[in-house]
Short mmCIF file of C-alpha atoms in Angstrom, two decimals:
data_model
loop_
_atom_site.label_atom_id
_atom_site.label_comp_id
_atom_site.label_asym_id
_atom_site.label_seq_id
_atom_site.Cartn_x
_atom_site.Cartn_y
_atom_site.Cartn_z
CA UNK A 1 226.16 3.88 128.48
CA UNK A 2 225.11 1.62 131.28
CA UNK A 3 227.58 -1.14 130.36
CA UNK A 4 230.65 1.09 131.07
CA UNK A 5 229.40 2.01 134.51
CA UNK A 6 231.32 0.15 137.40
CA UNK A 7 230.28 -0.53 140.89
CA UNK A 8 231.91 2.56 142.10
CA UNK A 9 230.18 4.88 139.53
CA UNK A 10 226.65 3.38 140.51
CA UNK A 11 227.44 4.10 144.27
CA UNK A 12 228.55 7.55 143.40
CA UNK A 13 225.32 8.13 141.31
CA UNK A 14 223.45 7.48 143.99
CA UNK A 15 225.56 9.77 146.24
CA UNK A 16 225.01 12.41 143.60
CA UNK A 17 221.09 11.67 144.00
CA UNK A 18 221.56 12.17 147.70
CA UNK A 19 223.06 15.63 146.96
CA UNK A 20 220.38 16.64 144.37
CA UNK A 21 217.74 15.67 146.85
CA UNK A 22 219.30 17.57 149.80
CA UNK A 23 220.08 20.50 147.67
CA UNK A 24 216.39 20.51 146.25
CA UNK A 25 215.11 20.48 149.85
CA UNK A 26 216.94 23.70 150.89
CA UNK A 27 215.47 27.10 149.84
CA UNK A 28 217.71 29.01 147.53
CA UNK A 29 219.62 25.82 146.43
CA UNK A 30 219.21 24.06 143.44
CA UNK A 31 219.66 20.35 142.55
CA UNK A 32 220.53 21.26 139.11
CA UNK A 33 223.65 22.74 140.30
CA UNK A 34 224.96 19.45 141.70
CA UNK A 35 224.47 17.65 138.37
CA UNK A 36 225.88 20.55 136.50
CA UNK A 37 229.28 20.55 138.66
CA UNK A 38 229.44 16.66 138.99
CA UNK A 39 229.33 16.47 135.28
CA UNK A 40 225.98 14.52 134.58
CA UNK A 41 223.66 17.22 133.79
CA UNK A 42 223.38 16.91 130.09
CA UNK A 43 223.06 12.92 130.57
CA UNK A 44 220.32 13.82 133.25
CA UNK A 45 218.62 15.96 130.65
CA UNK A 46 218.79 13.59 127.73
CA UNK A 47 217.76 10.84 129.61
CA UNK A 48 214.52 12.43 130.84
CA UNK A 49 213.93 13.48 127.30
CA UNK A 50 213.82 10.00 126.31
CA UNK A 51 210.62 9.69 128.22
CA UNK A 52 208.43 10.17 125.31
CA UNK A 53 205.77 8.54 123.01
CA UNK A 54 208.35 5.98 121.88
CA UNK A 55 209.02 4.91 125.57
CA UNK A 56 205.24 4.84 126.44
CA UNK A 57 204.80 2.56 123.57
CA UNK A 58 207.60 0.13 124.45
CA UNK A 59 205.93 0.17 128.24
CA UNK A 60 202.44 -0.26 126.98
CA UNK A 61 203.60 -3.31 124.68
CA UNK A 62 205.35 -5.32 127.77
CA UNK A 63 208.78 -4.35 126.34
CA UNK A 64 209.91 -3.47 129.70
CA UNK A 65 213.60 -4.18 129.29
CA UNK A 66 213.59 -2.33 125.92
CA UNK A 67 211.57 0.51 127.71
CA UNK A 68 214.12 0.42 130.96
CA UNK A 69 217.38 0.67 128.32
CA UNK A 70 215.77 3.26 126.08
CA UNK A 71 215.14 5.92 128.95
CA UNK A 72 218.55 5.09 130.34
CA UNK A 73 216.75 3.51 133.43
CA UNK A 74 219.65 2.43 135.53
CA UNK A 75 221.04 5.85 135.36
CA UNK A 76 217.66 7.35 136.52
CA UNK A 77 216.80 4.85 138.92
CA UNK A 78 220.04 5.20 140.83
CA UNK A 79 219.81 8.78 140.61
CA UNK A 80 216.26 9.11 141.92
CA UNK A 81 216.99 6.21 144.51
CA UNK A 82 219.49 8.42 146.13
CA UNK A 83 216.84 11.61 146.07
CA UNK A 84 214.32 9.39 147.63
CA UNK A 85 216.82 7.99 150.52
CA UNK A 86 217.70 11.78 150.61
CA UNK A 87 214.25 12.90 151.51
CA UNK A 88 213.81 10.48 154.38
CA UNK A 89 217.38 10.85 155.60
CA UNK A 90 219.59 13.81 154.66
CA UNK A 91 216.90 16.16 154.54
CA UNK A 92 215.79 15.68 158.12
CA UNK A 93 219.42 15.95 159.13
CA UNK A 94 219.47 19.24 157.27
CA UNK A 95 216.24 20.44 159.08
CA UNK A 96 218.06 19.81 162.39
CA UNK A 97 221.19 21.43 161.29
CA UNK A 98 219.41 24.70 159.91
CA UNK A 99 217.57 24.95 163.22
CA UNK A 100 220.74 24.61 165.36
CA UNK A 101 223.38 26.01 163.16
CA UNK A 102 221.53 28.01 160.45
CA UNK A 103 224.43 30.48 159.91
CA UNK A 104 226.93 27.85 159.10
CA UNK A 105 224.55 25.70 156.95
CA UNK A 106 223.98 28.82 154.81
CA UNK A 107 227.82 29.55 154.62
CA UNK A 108 228.33 26.18 153.24
CA UNK A 109 225.60 26.49 150.64
CA UNK A 110 226.80 30.02 149.89
CA UNK A 111 230.38 28.57 149.50
CA UNK A 112 228.86 26.01 147.22
CA UNK A 113 227.28 28.59 144.90
CA UNK A 114 230.37 30.56 144.65
CA UNK A 115 232.25 27.30 143.62
CA UNK A 116 229.42 26.67 141.13
CA UNK A 117 229.72 29.88 139.51
CA UNK A 118 233.43 29.44 139.16
CA UNK A 119 233.20 26.29 137.66
CA UNK A 120 230.57 26.98 135.06
CA UNK A 121 232.29 30.22 134.10
CA UNK A 122 235.82 29.15 133.66
CA UNK A 123 234.88 26.98 130.47
CA UNK A 124 232.52 29.37 129.04
CA UNK A 125 234.14 31.66 126.44
CA UNK A 126 231.27 32.73 124.14
CA UNK A 127 230.58 36.17 125.75
CA UNK A 128 228.95 38.72 123.42
CA UNK A 129 226.17 41.09 123.72
CA UNK A 130 223.67 38.50 123.58
CA UNK A 131 225.04 36.28 126.34
CA UNK A 132 225.94 39.31 128.44
CA UNK A 133 222.24 40.40 128.21
CA UNK A 134 221.08 36.88 129.24
CA UNK A 135 223.43 37.01 132.06
CA UNK A 136 222.08 40.33 133.24
CA UNK A 137 218.50 38.98 132.91
CA UNK A 138 219.29 35.97 134.81
CA UNK A 139 221.07 37.69 137.70
CA UNK A 140 217.98 40.14 137.87
CA UNK A 141 215.50 37.45 137.94
CA UNK A 142 217.48 35.45 140.45
CA UNK A 143 217.73 38.32 142.63
CA UNK A 144 214.27 39.69 142.38
CA UNK A 145 212.85 36.40 143.40
CA UNK A 146 214.68 36.51 146.77
CA UNK A 147 212.84 39.63 147.80
CA UNK A 148 209.15 38.48 147.04
CA UNK A 149 206.90 37.92 149.97
CA UNK A 150 205.40 34.49 150.33
CA UNK A 151 201.82 33.57 149.67
CA UNK A 152 199.40 31.65 151.92
CA UNK A 153 199.12 27.99 151.87
CA UNK A 154 196.74 26.48 149.20
CA UNK A 155 195.82 22.65 149.17
CA UNK A 156 193.66 23.04 146.17
CA UNK A 157 194.71 19.97 144.11
CA UNK A 158 194.93 21.68 140.74
CA UNK A 159 197.39 24.08 142.60
CA UNK A 160 199.40 21.35 144.12
CA UNK A 161 199.73 19.98 140.75
CA UNK A 162 201.16 23.28 139.26
CA UNK A 163 203.04 23.36 142.10
CA UNK A 164 204.87 20.11 141.37
CA UNK A 165 205.75 21.23 137.98
CA UNK A 166 207.35 24.36 139.09
CA UNK A 167 209.03 22.43 142.18
CA UNK A 168 211.41 20.75 139.88
CA UNK A 169 212.77 23.50 138.01
CA UNK A 170 215.57 23.32 140.41
CA UNK A 171 216.68 20.01 139.24
CA UNK A 172 216.46 20.96 135.60
CA UNK A 173 217.60 24.59 135.57
CA UNK A 174 220.78 25.10 137.95
CA UNK A 175 220.57 28.27 139.81
CA UNK A 176 216.56 28.11 140.04
CA UNK A 177 215.77 26.90 143.33
CA UNK A 178 212.25 24.97 143.35
CA UNK A 179 212.02 24.92 147.04
CA UNK A 180 212.22 28.58 147.23
CA UNK A 181 209.66 29.06 144.65
CA UNK A 182 207.41 26.58 146.73
CA UNK A 183 208.14 29.28 149.57
CA UNK A 184 206.64 32.02 147.54
CA UNK A 185 203.78 29.94 146.55
CA UNK A 186 202.91 29.54 150.23
CA UNK A 187 203.15 25.47 150.08
CA UNK A 188 206.62 24.70 151.32
CA UNK A 189 205.63 23.36 154.59
CA UNK A 190 202.46 21.57 152.92
CA UNK A 191 204.68 19.73 150.22
CA UNK A 192 208.19 19.40 151.49
CA UNK A 193 207.39 18.88 155.19
CA UNK A 194 203.66 17.85 156.19
CA UNK A 195 203.09 15.58 153.25
CA UNK A 196 206.68 13.94 153.32
CA UNK A 197 206.17 13.38 157.14
CA UNK A 198 202.83 11.82 156.61
CA UNK A 199 204.41 9.29 153.95
CA UNK A 200 207.04 8.38 156.50
CA UNK A 201 204.62 7.95 159.26
CA UNK A 202 202.43 5.87 157.27
CA UNK A 203 205.28 3.50 155.92
CA UNK A 204 206.37 3.14 159.63
CA UNK A 205 202.86 2.03 160.78
CA UNK A 206 202.45 -0.23 157.84
CA UNK A 207 205.82 -1.87 158.73
CA UNK A 208 204.45 -2.23 162.46
CA UNK A 209 201.29 -3.78 161.00
CA UNK A 210 199.15 -0.91 161.89
CA UNK A 211 196.79 0.23 159.17
CA UNK A 212 194.65 2.38 161.27
CA UNK A 213 195.93 5.54 159.02
CA UNK A 214 192.95 4.27 156.63
CA UNK A 215 190.51 5.94 158.78
CA UNK A 216 192.62 8.87 159.45
CA UNK A 217 191.17 11.76 157.41
CA UNK A 218 193.93 14.20 157.56
CA UNK A 219 196.58 11.47 156.76
CA UNK A 220 194.61 10.68 153.62
CA UNK A 221 194.38 14.20 152.56
CA UNK A 222 198.13 14.66 153.20
CA UNK A 223 199.05 11.39 151.20
CA UNK A 224 196.53 12.62 148.24
CA UNK A 225 198.32 15.83 148.62
CA UNK A 226 201.58 14.37 147.96
CA UNK A 227 200.34 11.79 145.18
CA UNK A 228 199.11 14.87 143.10
CA UNK A 229 202.41 16.67 143.87
CA UNK A 230 204.44 13.92 142.61
CA UNK A 231 202.55 13.47 139.61
CA UNK A 232 203.13 17.25 138.81
CA UNK A 233 206.68 17.00 139.56
CA UNK A 234 206.99 14.04 136.91
CA UNK A 235 205.22 16.09 134.45
CA UNK A 236 207.46 19.08 135.10
CA UNK A 237 210.53 17.16 134.73
CA UNK A 238 209.51 15.39 131.42
CA UNK A 239 208.25 18.67 130.06
CA UNK A 240 211.18 20.98 131.33
CA UNK A 241 213.73 18.51 130.00
CA UNK A 242 212.29 18.45 126.39
CA UNK A 243 212.23 22.21 126.56
CA UNK A 244 215.97 22.36 127.85
CA UNK A 245 217.14 19.68 125.48
CA UNK A 246 215.82 21.83 122.30
CA UNK A 247 217.00 25.09 124.08
CA UNK A 248 220.63 23.82 124.67
CA UNK A 249 220.96 22.34 121.36
CA UNK A 250 219.93 25.51 119.36
CA UNK A 251 220.69 28.40 122.16
CA UNK A 252 223.45 26.44 124.25
CA UNK A 253 225.60 29.67 124.85
CA UNK A 254 222.45 32.17 125.52
CA UNK A 255 221.09 29.44 128.09
CA UNK A 256 224.44 28.70 129.86
CA UNK A 257 225.00 32.49 130.46
CA UNK A 258 221.38 32.62 131.73
CA UNK A 259 222.12 29.95 134.08
CA UNK A 260 225.30 31.40 135.21
CA UNK A 261 223.29 34.62 135.97
CA UNK A 262 220.31 32.48 138.02
CA UNK A 263 222.98 31.12 139.99
CA UNK A 264 224.58 34.50 140.83
CA UNK A 265 221.37 35.94 141.55
CA UNK A 266 220.58 33.13 143.93
CA UNK A 267 223.47 34.17 146.14
CA UNK A 268 220.83 36.59 147.55
CA UNK A 269 218.62 34.02 148.86
CA UNK A 270 221.38 31.99 150.56
CA UNK A 271 223.49 35.01 151.89
CA UNK A 272 224.17 33.52 155.39
CA UNK A 273 223.85 36.82 157.53
CA UNK A 274 220.24 37.61 157.72
CA UNK A 275 217.50 38.25 160.43
CA UNK A 276 214.22 36.85 160.47
CA UNK A 277 211.62 39.95 159.61
CA UNK A 278 208.58 37.75 160.16
CA UNK A 279 207.42 33.89 160.01
CA UNK A 280 204.21 32.31 158.35
CA UNK A 281 202.61 29.47 160.25
CA UNK A 282 201.10 26.77 158.19
CA UNK A 283 197.83 28.47 158.05
CA UNK A 284 199.26 31.47 156.32
CA UNK A 285 199.19 33.75 159.09
CA UNK A 286 202.03 36.06 160.31
CA UNK A 287 203.65 35.13 163.65
CA UNK A 288 206.24 36.76 165.82
CA UNK A 289 209.99 35.68 165.87
CA UNK A 290 209.20 34.22 169.47
CA UNK A 291 206.28 32.09 168.43
CA UNK A 292 206.80 28.56 167.86
CA UNK A 293 205.29 25.90 165.27
CA UNK A 294 205.80 25.17 161.64
CA UNK A 295 206.80 28.22 159.92
CA UNK A 296 208.10 29.91 156.58
CA UNK A 297 210.56 32.54 157.04
CA UNK A 298 211.45 35.82 155.45
CA UNK A 299 214.79 37.76 156.02
CA UNK A 300 216.57 40.97 156.26
CA UNK A 301 220.00 40.67 154.91
CA UNK A 302 223.08 42.48 156.61
CA UNK A 303 226.82 42.75 156.67
CA UNK A 304 228.37 40.82 159.58
CA UNK A 305 230.83 42.29 162.14
CA UNK A 306 234.27 40.68 162.33
CA UNK A 307 234.02 38.38 165.12
CA UNK A 308 234.74 34.55 166.10
CA UNK A 309 231.35 33.36 164.72
CA UNK A 310 231.93 35.42 161.39
CA UNK A 311 235.43 34.03 160.93
CA UNK A 312 233.76 30.32 161.52
CA UNK A 313 231.09 31.16 159.04
CA UNK A 314 233.84 32.36 156.49
CA UNK A 315 235.43 29.07 157.07
CA UNK A 316 232.32 27.12 156.12
CA UNK A 317 232.10 29.26 153.04
CA UNK A 318 235.52 28.08 151.82
CA UNK A 319 234.38 24.48 153.07
CA UNK A 320 231.36 24.83 150.47
CA UNK A 321 233.66 26.00 147.70
CA UNK A 322 235.92 23.17 148.38
CA UNK A 323 233.05 20.56 147.99
CA UNK A 324 232.30 21.89 144.54
CA UNK A 325 235.87 21.88 143.63
CA UNK A 326 235.98 18.27 144.81
CA UNK A 327 232.96 17.62 142.68
CA UNK A 328 234.50 19.13 139.62
CA UNK A 329 237.89 16.92 140.00
CA UNK A 330 235.73 13.67 140.29
CA UNK A 331 233.20 14.95 137.23
CA UNK A 332 236.42 15.39 135.21
CA UNK A 333 237.99 12.21 136.19
CA UNK A 334 234.78 10.14 135.22
CA UNK A 335 234.53 12.09 131.81
CA UNK A 336 238.32 11.07 130.87
CA UNK A 337 237.52 7.51 131.89
CA UNK A 338 234.43 7.13 129.65
#
């Protein structure tokens, strides 16, 4: 599989990782959708499945090259490199855009999800009472999640580990937003903002020869939280990949119809036109709309009036759909050339 990858393919794989990382950061959007539409979802799940007992045995015995080839290491390393770069670059740009152009950012993602529904559904022909039932269940779960109220922040390390396991669901299960689940669990700010910023600041200080962070109790706490969260995420990735690989093999049609349902249901989360009902600060306390500081938001959705802003938003929805269609075209081209 690796020998057929051209330099262009490797660059695009990193870009796909950037896309997955950015999508995973935005509540309501699933990185798994990027993998699904771009045509590398099954290879992604297959590669993660190879992280098993045999892989660990190869690694422990020092057969690193065999280990790397066995787990499709170049594919995974390039993809995860893109995700890591995303968390320190694109995700910060997204934070800025959501703060200043919230309506248009949500509109693009709304369009991308619509495009994803079209992409997955157009080739799915196995509709029957089982797959329709699975579709409805997926839609109901996706919609119900969008109306749950967030919990308070909890930095207990066992809970952080559990959050890590849950957060990667969006990477392995298209339409299931791990970042939005973190909002519901109360730890979105802690795990995807504060801890990531702490790591960024630490790297910056180390590069400048400054090691005073060692005496910073709060910084060490945040780095410990991030380490446990990362460990939980790796555990979740491997666990979910094995489970999904089995399910896709034995119940592919039911699984795909459920995925379509999840993605349809997630439209409720990313609906562009919404007003903030309340905000929650990092301590888990409710604050007013006018208050500043670090926040998690819950919304009241509404039907927009037809005005210039709405027309711009609709244009961005169309732009989001176009992005997915372009990804689909590239994915088809890639599969034909392999």
